Coordinates of C-alpha atoms and ligand atoms in Angstrom, one line a residue:
X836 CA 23.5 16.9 -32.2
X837 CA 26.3 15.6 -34.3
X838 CA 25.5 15.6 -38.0
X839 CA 26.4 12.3 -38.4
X840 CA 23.7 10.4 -37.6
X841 CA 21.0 9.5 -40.0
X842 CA 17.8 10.6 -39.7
X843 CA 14.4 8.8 -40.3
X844 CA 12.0 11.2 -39.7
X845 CA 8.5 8.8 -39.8
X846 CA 5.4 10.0 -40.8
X847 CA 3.9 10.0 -37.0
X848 CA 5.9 13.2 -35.8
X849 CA 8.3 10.9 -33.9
X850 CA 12.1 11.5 -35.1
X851 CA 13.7 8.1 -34.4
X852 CA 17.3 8.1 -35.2
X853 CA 19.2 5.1 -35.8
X854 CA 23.2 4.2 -35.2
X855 CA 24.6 4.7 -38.5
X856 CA 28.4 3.4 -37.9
X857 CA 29.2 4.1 -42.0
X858 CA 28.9 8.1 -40.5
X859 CA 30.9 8.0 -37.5
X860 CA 33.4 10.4 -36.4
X861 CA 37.2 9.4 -37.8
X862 CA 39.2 8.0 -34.9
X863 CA 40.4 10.9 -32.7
X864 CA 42.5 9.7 -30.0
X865 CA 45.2 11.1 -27.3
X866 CA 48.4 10.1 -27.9
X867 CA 49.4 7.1 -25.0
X868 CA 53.2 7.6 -25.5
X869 CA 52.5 11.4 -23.7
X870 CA 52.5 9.2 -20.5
X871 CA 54.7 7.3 -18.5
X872 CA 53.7 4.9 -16.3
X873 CA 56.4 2.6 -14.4
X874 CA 55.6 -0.9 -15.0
X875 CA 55.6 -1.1 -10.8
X876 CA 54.9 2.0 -8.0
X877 CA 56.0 1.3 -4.4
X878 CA 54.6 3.2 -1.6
X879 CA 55.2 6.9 -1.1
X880 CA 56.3 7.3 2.8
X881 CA 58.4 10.2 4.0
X882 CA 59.5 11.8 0.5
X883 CA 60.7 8.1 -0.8
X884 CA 59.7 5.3 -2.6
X885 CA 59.6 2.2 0.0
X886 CA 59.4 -1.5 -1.2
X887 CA 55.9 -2.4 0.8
X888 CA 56.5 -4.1 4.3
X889 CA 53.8 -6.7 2.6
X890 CA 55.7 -7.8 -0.1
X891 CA 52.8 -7.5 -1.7
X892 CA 51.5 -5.5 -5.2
X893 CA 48.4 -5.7 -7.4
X894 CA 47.8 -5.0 -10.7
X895 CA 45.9 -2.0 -11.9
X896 CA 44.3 -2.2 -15.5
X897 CA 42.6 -0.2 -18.3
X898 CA 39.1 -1.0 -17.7
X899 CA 38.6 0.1 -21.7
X900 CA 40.8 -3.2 -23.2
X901 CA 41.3 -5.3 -19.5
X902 CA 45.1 -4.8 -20.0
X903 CA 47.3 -4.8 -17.1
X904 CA 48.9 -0.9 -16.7
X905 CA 51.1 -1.4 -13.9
X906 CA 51.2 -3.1 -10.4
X907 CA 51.2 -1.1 -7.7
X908 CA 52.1 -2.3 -3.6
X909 CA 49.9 -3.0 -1.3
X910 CA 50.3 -1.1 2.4
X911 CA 49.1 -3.8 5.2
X912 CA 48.6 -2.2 8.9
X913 CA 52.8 -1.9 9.0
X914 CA 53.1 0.1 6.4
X915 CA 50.1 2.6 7.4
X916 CA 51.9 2.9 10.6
X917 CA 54.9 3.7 8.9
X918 CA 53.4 6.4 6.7
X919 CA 51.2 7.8 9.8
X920 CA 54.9 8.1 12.0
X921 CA 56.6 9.6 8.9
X922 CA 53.0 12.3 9.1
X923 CA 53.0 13.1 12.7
X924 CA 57.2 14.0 12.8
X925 CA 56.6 16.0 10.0
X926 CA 53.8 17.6 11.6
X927 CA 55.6 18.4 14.9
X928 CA 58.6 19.0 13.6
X929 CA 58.3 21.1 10.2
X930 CA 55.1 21.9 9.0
X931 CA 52.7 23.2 12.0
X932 CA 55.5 25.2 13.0
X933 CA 56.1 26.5 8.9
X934 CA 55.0 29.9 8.7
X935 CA 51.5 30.3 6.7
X936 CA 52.7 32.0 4.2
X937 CA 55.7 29.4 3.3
X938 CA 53.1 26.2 3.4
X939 CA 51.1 28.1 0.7
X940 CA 54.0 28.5 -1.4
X941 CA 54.2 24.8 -1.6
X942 CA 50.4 24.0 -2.0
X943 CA 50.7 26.8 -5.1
X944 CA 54.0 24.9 -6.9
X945 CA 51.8 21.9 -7.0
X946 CA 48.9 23.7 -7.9
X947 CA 51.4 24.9 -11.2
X948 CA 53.1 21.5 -11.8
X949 CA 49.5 19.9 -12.4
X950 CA 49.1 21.9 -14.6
X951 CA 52.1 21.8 -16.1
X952 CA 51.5 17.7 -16.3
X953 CA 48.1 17.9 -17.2
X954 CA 47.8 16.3 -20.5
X955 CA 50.0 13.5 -19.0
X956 CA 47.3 13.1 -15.8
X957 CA 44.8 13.3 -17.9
X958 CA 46.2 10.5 -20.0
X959 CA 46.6 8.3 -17.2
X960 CA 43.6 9.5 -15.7
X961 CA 41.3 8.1 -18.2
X962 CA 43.5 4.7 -18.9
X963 CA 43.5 3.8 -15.7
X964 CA 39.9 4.5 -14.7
X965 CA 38.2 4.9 -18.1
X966 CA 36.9 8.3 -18.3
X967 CA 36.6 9.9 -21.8
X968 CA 39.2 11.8 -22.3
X969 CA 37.5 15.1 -23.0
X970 CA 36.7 14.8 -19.3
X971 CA 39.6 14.1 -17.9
X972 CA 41.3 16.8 -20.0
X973 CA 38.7 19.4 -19.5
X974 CA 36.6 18.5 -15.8
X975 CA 39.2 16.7 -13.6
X976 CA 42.6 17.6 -13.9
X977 CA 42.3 21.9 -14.5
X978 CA 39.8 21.5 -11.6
X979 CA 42.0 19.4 -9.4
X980 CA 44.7 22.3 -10.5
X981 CA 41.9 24.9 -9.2
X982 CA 41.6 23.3 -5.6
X983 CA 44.9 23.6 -4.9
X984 CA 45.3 27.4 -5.9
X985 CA 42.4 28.3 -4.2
X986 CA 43.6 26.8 -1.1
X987 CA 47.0 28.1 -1.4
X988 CA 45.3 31.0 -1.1
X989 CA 43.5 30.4 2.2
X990 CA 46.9 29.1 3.8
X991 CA 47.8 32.7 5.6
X992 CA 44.5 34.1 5.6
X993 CA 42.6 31.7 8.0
X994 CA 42.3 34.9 10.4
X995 CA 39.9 36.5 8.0
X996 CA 38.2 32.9 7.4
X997 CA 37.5 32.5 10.7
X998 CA 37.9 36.1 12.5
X999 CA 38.3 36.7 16.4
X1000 CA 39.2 32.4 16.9
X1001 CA 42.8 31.1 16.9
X1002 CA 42.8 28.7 14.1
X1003 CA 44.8 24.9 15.3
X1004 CA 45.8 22.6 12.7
X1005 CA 44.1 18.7 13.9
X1006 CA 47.1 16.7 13.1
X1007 CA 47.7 13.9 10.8
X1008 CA 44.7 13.7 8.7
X1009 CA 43.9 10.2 7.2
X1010 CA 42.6 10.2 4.0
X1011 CA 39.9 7.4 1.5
X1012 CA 39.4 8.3 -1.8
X1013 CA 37.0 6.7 -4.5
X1014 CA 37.8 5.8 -7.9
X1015 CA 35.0 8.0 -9.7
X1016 CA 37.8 11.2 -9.5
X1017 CA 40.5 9.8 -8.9
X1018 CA 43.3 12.7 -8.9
X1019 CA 40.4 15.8 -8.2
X1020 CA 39.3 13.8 -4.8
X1021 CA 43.0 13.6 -3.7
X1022 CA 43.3 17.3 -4.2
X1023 CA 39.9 18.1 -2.4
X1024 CA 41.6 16.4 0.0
X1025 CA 44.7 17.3 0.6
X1026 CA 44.9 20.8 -0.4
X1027 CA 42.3 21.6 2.8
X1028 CA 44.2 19.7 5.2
X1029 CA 48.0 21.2 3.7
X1030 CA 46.1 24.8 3.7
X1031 CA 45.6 24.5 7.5
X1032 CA 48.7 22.7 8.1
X1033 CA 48.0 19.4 8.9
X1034 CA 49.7 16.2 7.8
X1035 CA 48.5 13.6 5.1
X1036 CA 48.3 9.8 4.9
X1037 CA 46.1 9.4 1.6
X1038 CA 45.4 6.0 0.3
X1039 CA 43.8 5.9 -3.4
X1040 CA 41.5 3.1 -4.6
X1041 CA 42.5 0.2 -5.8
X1042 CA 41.4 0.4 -9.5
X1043 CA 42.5 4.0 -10.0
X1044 CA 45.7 4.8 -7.9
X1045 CA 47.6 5.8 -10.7
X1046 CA 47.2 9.3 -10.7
X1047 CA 47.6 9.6 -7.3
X1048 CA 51.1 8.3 -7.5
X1049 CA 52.2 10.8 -10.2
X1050 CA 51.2 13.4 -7.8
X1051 CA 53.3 11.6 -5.4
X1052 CA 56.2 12.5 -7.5
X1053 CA 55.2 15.7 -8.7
X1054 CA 55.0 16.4 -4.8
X1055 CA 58.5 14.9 -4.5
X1056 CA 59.8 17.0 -7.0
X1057 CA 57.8 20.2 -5.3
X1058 CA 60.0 20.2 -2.4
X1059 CA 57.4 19.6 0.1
X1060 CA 59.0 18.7 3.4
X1061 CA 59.3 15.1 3.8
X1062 CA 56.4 13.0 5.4
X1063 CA 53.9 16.1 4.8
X1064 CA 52.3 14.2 1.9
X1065 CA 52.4 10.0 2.4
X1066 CA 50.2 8.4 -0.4
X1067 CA 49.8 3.9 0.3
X1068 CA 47.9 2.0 -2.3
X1069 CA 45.9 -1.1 -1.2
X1070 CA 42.3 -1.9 -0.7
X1071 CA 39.5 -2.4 2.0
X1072 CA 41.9 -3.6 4.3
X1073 CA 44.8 -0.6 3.7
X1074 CA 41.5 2.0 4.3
X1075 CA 40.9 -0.2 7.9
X1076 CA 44.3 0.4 8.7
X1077 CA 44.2 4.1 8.5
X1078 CA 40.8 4.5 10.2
X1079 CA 41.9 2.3 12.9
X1080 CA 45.4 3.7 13.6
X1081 CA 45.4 5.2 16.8
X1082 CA 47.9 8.3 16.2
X1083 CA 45.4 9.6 13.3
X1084 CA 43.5 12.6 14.0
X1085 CA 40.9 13.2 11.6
X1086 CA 39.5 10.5 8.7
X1087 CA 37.9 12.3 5.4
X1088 CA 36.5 9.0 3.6
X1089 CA 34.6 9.7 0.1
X1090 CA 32.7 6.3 -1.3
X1091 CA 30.2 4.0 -0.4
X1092 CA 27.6 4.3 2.3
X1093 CA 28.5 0.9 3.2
X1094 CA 31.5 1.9 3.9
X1095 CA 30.7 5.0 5.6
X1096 CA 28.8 3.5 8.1
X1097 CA 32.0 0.7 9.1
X1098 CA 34.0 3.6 9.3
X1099 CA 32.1 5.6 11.6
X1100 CA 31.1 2.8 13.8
X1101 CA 35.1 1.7 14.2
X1102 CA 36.1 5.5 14.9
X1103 CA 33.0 5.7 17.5
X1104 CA 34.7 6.4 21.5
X1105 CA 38.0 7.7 19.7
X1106 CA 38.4 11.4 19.5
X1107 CA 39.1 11.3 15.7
X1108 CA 37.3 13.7 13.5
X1109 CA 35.1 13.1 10.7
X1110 CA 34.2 13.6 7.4
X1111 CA 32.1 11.2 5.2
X1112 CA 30.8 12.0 1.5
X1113 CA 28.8 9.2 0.9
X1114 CA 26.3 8.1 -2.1
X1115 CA 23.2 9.8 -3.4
X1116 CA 20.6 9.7 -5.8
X1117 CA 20.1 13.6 -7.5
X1118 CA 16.7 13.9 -8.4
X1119 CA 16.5 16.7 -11.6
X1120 CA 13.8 18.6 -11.8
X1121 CA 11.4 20.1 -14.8
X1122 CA 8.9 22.0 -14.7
X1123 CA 6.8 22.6 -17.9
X1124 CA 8.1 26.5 -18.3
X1125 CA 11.7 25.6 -18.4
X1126 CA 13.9 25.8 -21.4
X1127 CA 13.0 22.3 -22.7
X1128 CA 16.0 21.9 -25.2
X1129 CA 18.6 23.1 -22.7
X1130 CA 17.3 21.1 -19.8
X1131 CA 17.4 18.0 -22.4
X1132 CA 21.5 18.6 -22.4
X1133 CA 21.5 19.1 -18.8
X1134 CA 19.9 16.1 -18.1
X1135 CA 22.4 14.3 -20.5
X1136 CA 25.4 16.4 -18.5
X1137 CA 23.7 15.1 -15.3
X1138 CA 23.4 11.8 -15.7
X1139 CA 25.8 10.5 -18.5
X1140 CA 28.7 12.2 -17.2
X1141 CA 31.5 10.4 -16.2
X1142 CA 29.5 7.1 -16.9
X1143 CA 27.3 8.2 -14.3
X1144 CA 30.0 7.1 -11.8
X1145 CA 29.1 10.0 -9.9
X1146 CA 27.6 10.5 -6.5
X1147 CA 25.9 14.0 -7.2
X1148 CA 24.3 12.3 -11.0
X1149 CA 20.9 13.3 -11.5
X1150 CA 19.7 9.8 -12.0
X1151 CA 15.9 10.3 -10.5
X1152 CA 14.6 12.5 -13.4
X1153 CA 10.9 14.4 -12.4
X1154 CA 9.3 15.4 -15.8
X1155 CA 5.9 18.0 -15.4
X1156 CA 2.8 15.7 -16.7
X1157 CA 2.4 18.4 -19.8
X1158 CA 5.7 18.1 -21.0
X1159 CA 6.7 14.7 -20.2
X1160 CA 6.1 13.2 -23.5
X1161 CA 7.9 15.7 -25.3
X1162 CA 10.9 15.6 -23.1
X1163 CA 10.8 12.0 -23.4
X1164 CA 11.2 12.0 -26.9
X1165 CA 13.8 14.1 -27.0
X1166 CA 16.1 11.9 -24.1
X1167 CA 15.7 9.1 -26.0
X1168 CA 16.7 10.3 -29.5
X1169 CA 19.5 12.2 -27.9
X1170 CA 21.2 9.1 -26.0
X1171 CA 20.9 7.4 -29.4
X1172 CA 23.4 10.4 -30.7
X1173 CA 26.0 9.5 -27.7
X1174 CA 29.4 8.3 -28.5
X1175 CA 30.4 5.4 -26.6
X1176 CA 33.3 3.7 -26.9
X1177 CA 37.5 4.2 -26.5
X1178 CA 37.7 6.8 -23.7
X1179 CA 41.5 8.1 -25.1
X1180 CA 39.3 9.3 -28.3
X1181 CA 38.2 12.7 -28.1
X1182 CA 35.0 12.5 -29.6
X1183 CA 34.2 9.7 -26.6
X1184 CA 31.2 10.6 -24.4
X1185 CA 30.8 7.6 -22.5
X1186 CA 34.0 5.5 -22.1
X1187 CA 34.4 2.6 -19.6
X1188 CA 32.6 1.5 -16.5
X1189 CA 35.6 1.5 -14.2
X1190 CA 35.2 -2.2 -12.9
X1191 CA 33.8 -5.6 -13.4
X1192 CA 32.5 -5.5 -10.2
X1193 CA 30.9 -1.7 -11.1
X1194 CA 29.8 -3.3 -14.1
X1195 CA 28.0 -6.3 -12.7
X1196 CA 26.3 -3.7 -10.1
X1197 CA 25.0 -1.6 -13.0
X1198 CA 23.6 -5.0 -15.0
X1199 CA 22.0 -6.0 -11.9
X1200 CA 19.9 -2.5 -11.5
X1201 CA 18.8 -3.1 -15.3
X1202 CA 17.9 -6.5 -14.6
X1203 CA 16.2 -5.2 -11.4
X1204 CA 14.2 -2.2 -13.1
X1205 CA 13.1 -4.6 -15.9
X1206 CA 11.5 -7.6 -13.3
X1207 CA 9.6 -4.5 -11.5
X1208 CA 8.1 -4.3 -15.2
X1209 CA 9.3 -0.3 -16.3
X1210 CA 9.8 0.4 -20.0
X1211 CA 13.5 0.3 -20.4
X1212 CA 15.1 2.5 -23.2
X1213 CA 18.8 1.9 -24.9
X1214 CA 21.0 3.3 -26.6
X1215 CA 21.6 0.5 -29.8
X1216 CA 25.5 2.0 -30.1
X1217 CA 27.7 -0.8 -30.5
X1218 CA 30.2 -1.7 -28.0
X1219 CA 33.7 -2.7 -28.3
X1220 CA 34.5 -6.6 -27.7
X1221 CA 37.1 -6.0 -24.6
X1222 CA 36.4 -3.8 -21.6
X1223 CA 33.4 -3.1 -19.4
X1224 CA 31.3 -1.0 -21.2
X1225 CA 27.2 0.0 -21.0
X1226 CA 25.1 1.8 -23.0
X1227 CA 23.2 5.1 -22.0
X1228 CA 19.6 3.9 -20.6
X1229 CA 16.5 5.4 -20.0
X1230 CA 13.6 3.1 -17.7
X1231 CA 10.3 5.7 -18.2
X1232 CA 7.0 5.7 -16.2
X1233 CA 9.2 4.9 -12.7
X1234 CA 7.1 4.6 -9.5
X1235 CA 8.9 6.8 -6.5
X1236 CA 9.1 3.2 -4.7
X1237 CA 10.8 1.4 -7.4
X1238 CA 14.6 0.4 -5.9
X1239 CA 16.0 1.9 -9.1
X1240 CA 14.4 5.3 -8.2
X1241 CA 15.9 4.6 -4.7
X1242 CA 19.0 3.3 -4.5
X1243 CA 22.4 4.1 -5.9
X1244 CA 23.2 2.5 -9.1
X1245 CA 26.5 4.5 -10.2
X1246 CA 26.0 3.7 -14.3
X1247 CA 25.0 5.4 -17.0
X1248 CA 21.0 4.8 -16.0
X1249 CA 18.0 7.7 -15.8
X1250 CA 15.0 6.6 -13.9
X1251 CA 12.0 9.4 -14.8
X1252 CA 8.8 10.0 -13.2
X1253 CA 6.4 12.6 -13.8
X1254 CA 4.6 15.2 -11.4
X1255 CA 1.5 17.7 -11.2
X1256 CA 2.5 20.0 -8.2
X1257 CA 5.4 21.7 -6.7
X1258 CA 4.1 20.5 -3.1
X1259 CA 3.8 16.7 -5.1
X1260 CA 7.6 17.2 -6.2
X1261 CA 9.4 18.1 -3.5
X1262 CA 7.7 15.6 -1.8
X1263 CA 8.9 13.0 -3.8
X1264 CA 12.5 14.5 -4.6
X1265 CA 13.1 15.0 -0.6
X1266 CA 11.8 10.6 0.0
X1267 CA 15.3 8.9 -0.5
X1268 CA 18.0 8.0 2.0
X1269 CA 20.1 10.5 0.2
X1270 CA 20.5 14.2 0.1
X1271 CA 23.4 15.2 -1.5
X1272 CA 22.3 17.2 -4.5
X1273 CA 19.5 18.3 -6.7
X1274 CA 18.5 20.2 -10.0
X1275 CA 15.5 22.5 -10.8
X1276 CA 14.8 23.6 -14.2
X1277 CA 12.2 26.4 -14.6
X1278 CA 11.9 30.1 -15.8
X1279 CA 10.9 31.7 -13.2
X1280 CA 13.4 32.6 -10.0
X1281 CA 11.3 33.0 -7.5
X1282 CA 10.1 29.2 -8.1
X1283 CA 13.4 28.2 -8.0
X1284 CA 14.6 30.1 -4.6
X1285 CA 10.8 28.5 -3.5
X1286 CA 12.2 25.1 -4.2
X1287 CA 15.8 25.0 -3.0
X1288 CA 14.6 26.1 0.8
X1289 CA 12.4 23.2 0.7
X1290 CA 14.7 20.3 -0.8
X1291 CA 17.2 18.4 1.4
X1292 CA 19.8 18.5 -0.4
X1293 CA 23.4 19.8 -0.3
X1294 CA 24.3 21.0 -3.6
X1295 CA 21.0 22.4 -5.7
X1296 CA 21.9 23.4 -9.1
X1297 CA 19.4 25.6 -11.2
X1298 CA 18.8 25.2 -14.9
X1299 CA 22.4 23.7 -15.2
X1300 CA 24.2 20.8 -13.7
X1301 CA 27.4 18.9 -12.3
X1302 CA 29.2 22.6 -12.0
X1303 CA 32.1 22.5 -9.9
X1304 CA 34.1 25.4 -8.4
X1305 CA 36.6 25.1 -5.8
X1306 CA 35.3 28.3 -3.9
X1307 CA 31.9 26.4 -3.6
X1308 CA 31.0 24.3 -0.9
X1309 CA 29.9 20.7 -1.9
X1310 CA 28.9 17.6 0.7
X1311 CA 25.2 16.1 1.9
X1312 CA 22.3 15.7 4.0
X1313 CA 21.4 12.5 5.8
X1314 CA 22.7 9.0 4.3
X1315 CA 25.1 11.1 1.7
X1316 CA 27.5 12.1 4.8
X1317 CA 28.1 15.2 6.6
X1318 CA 30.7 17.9 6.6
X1319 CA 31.9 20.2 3.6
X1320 CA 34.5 20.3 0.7
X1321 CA 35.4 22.9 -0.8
X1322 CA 35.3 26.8 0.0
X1323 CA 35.8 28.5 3.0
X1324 CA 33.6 25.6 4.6
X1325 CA 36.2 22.9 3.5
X1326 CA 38.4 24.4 5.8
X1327 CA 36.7 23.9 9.1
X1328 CA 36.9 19.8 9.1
X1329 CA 40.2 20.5 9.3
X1330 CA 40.9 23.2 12.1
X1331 CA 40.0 23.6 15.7
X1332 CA 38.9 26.5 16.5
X1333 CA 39.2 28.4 20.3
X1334 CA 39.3 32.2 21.6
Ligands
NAI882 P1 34.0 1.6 -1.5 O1 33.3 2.5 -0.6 O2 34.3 0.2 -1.2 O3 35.4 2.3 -1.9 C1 35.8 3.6 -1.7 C2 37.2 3.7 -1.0 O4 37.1 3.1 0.3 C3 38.3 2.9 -1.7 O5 39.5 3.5 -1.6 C4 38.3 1.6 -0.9 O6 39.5 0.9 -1.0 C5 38.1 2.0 0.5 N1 37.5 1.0 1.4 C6 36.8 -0.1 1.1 N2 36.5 -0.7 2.3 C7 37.1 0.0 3.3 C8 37.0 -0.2 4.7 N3 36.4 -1.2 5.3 N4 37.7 0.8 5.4 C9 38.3 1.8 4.9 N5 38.3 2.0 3.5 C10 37.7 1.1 2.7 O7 33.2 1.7 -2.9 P2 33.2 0.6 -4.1 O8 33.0 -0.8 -3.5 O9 34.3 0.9 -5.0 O10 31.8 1.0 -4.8 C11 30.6 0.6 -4.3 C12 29.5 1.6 -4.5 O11 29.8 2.7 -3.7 C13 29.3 2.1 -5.9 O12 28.6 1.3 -6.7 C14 28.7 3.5 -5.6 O13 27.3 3.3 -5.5 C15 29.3 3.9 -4.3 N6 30.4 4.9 -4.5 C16 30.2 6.2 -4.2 C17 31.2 7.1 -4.4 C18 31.0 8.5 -4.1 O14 31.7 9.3 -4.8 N7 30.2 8.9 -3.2 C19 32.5 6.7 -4.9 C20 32.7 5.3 -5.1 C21 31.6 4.4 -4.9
MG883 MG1 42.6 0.8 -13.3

């Protein structure tokens, strides 16, 4: 806990702290003129920059102050078909035929001039999508770095990955990334499908493509052979145009469930391949003999990271009856102690919510969670006049049917329960839609290998949370998608395998 805060400690045991703004931390932020961002991008197609077929560009802003960064063109159905012919003759004619060996030179350069540019990404990264810095800095960009070393590394050794089957690259690989990780989801993308030499059309979201075009010219200036790497901004409709063009081989979508669902049904009778990492809603898990104080941070980690724009977020909380009150107490005076505000400033721990639109979702699961009559909690921070911003909130005494227990609300907002059993618990944690990850907080390790068997969930992290590593496998059960990233098994959505 920073020692800035005031304290009021009141004479019922209860330690209520209050915003003190006269103790704040001094100003801390990144320098902005470490980045340069071109007032316009066109699309990146064959190793060039090509003026959109369109005509078209949109604007992307900083969601932190609503100013305009750059604009950016928008790809329509042409200019997809453009970047998938520019994929499939590179594919045939350069890169499936590259040696192993030479294609994970290239991944490795790129790997090295991320993280030669990181401060710059990182920069970018959190102007363009509002992410504190000290995220972006130390989460996405080194890790983004990390997936394409490690599957540099895989590139000639997919023999030993897979031994005794004849590894077959798919193709062109089309590509939907989210705006939550901007740069980190293009490299869990693309350093799979490079490793196994396929081809890539990637299209970034709409509020966040900055990034992705900086590694559009940091693979320019890598060498790569032309039309390996294509990268077209746009929206919904750009994403359509990839699913639905016919010479594409395998779609790896990361976003919505929504949007999941189109996809798969428009890709149904094709012989495409699939990947979908959908939404989720983590529940967290602690039991009375865990390590109370430790478990309060990792709750914080869990669901406060990233603005809790985040599709593995702990955001269903299950507190043991015993120590439920404790634990409470503790959330709520440690939420008060968050800093929320300018996500360039280092000291930042919750910056922007990325959108309006995000924004107006996450208002309308308060609103929601307060008409179904649960005792909200808020931070009082204040919040800066321009910008989409929310403060950390806590809604106690949740029932398991409540829709903000259920549903994905992608904002800085716990929902907590309580249980008696371990049979009660899993019960509850394994009734949502979702199954993409979990968290179990207790002392003892036999409880916790007990547990894991028994939950439906992809990614079950134990007396920590939100660890990433790219050697570890990562994707969901049931409504939160199906296939792996990451590790050895983020390179089979990409290969076909025979004898
Ligand atoms: P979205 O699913 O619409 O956007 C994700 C990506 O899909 C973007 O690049 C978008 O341009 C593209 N896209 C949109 N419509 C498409 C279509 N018909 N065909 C192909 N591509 C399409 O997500 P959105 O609207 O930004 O967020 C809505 C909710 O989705 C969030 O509130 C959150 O609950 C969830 N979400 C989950 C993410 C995750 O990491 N699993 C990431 C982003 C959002
Ligand atoms: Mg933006």
């Amino acid at each position: 806990m920073p020692a800035t805060k005031k304290k009021n400690v009141k004479k019922s045991n209860t330690i209520k702290l209050k915003f003190d703004t006269s103790w704040n931390y001094a100003p801390a932020p990144e320098s902005k003129s470490a980045a340069t961002i071109k007032k316009q991008y066109d699309l990146f197609i064959n190793g060039e920059w090509v003026k959109p077929l369109s005509h078209k560009y949109f604007d992307t802003s900083d969601p932190a102050n609503e100013e305009k960064l750059s604009e950016v063109a928008e790809a329509n159905a042409a200019d997809v078909d453009r970047a998938v012919k520019a994929a499939r003759n590179a594919y045939e004619k350069v890169w499936k035929k590259m040696p192993a060996k030479e294609r994970a030179k290239y991944i490795f350069r790129i790997a090295r001039m991320v993280q030669e540019r990181a401060r710059e990404l990182a920069i970018i990264e959190s102007m363009d999508g509002g992410k504190p810095i000290r995220e972006s800095r130390d989460f996405d960009i080194p890790t983004a770095a990390n997936h394409f070393f490690y599957y540099a590394g895989w590139a000639d050794k997919l023999d030993y990955a897979f031994p005794n089957r004849n590894t077959n690259p798919l193709g062109v690989a089309g590509q939907i990334i989210p705006w939550n990780f901007p740069l980190l989801m293009a490299a869990w993308k693309i350093a799979p499908a490079l490793a196994t030499g396929n081809t890539v059309v990637l299209k970034p979201a709409e509020t966040t493509p900055l990034t992705a075009l900086k590694l559009a010219e940091i693979i320019q200036e890598s060498g790569l052979p032309e039309g390996v790497v294509n990268i077209v901004s746009g929206g919904g409709a750009t994403g359509a145009a990839i699913v639905n063009h016919p010479d594409i081989n395998k779609i790896a979508f990361t976003g919505s469930t929504e949007v999941g669902k189109l996809i798969q049904k428009s890709i149904a009778g094709t012989n495409k391949k699939i990947t979908l990492e959908l939404g989720g809603k983590a529940a967290n898990i602690i039991f009375e003999d865990a390590p109370i104080d430790q478990a309060v941070e990792g709750v914080i980690n869990g669901v406060y990271f990233n603005q809790g724009h985040v599709c593995c977020a702990g955001s269903r909380l299950y507190i043991q009856e015993s120590v439920a009150p404790e634990l409470i107490r503790k959330l709520r005076d440690r939420i008060e102690t968050l800093i929320v505000g300018d996500p360039l400033d280092k000291n930042t721990d919750i910056g922007a919510i990325n959108s309006k639109q995000q924004l107006d979702t996450i208002r309308r699961y308060l609103k929601i969670g307060k008409e179904e009559g649960y005792e909200m909690y808020e931070s009082s921070c204040p919040l800066p006049a321009k910008g989409y911003w929310c403060r950390p909130t806590i809604f106690t005494d949740v029932a398991q049917s409540a829709r903000i227990a259920q549903e994905e609300i992608f904002g800085p907002v716990l929902a907590i329960l309580t249980f008696r059993t371990d049979d009660e618990v899993i019960q509850k944690a394994n009734n949502t839609p979702y199954g993409l990850s979990a968290g179990v907080w207790t002392d003892k390790g036999s409880k916790i290998f007990n547990l894991t068997k028994r939950m439906r969930a992809g990614v079950i992290w134990a007396n920590t949370f939100n660890k990433f590593d790219p050697s570890s496998p990562f994707g969901g059960y049931k409504e939160s998608g199906f296939g792996r990233e990451g590790g050895l098994h983020g390179l089979l959505p990409y290969v076909n395998l025979s004898h």
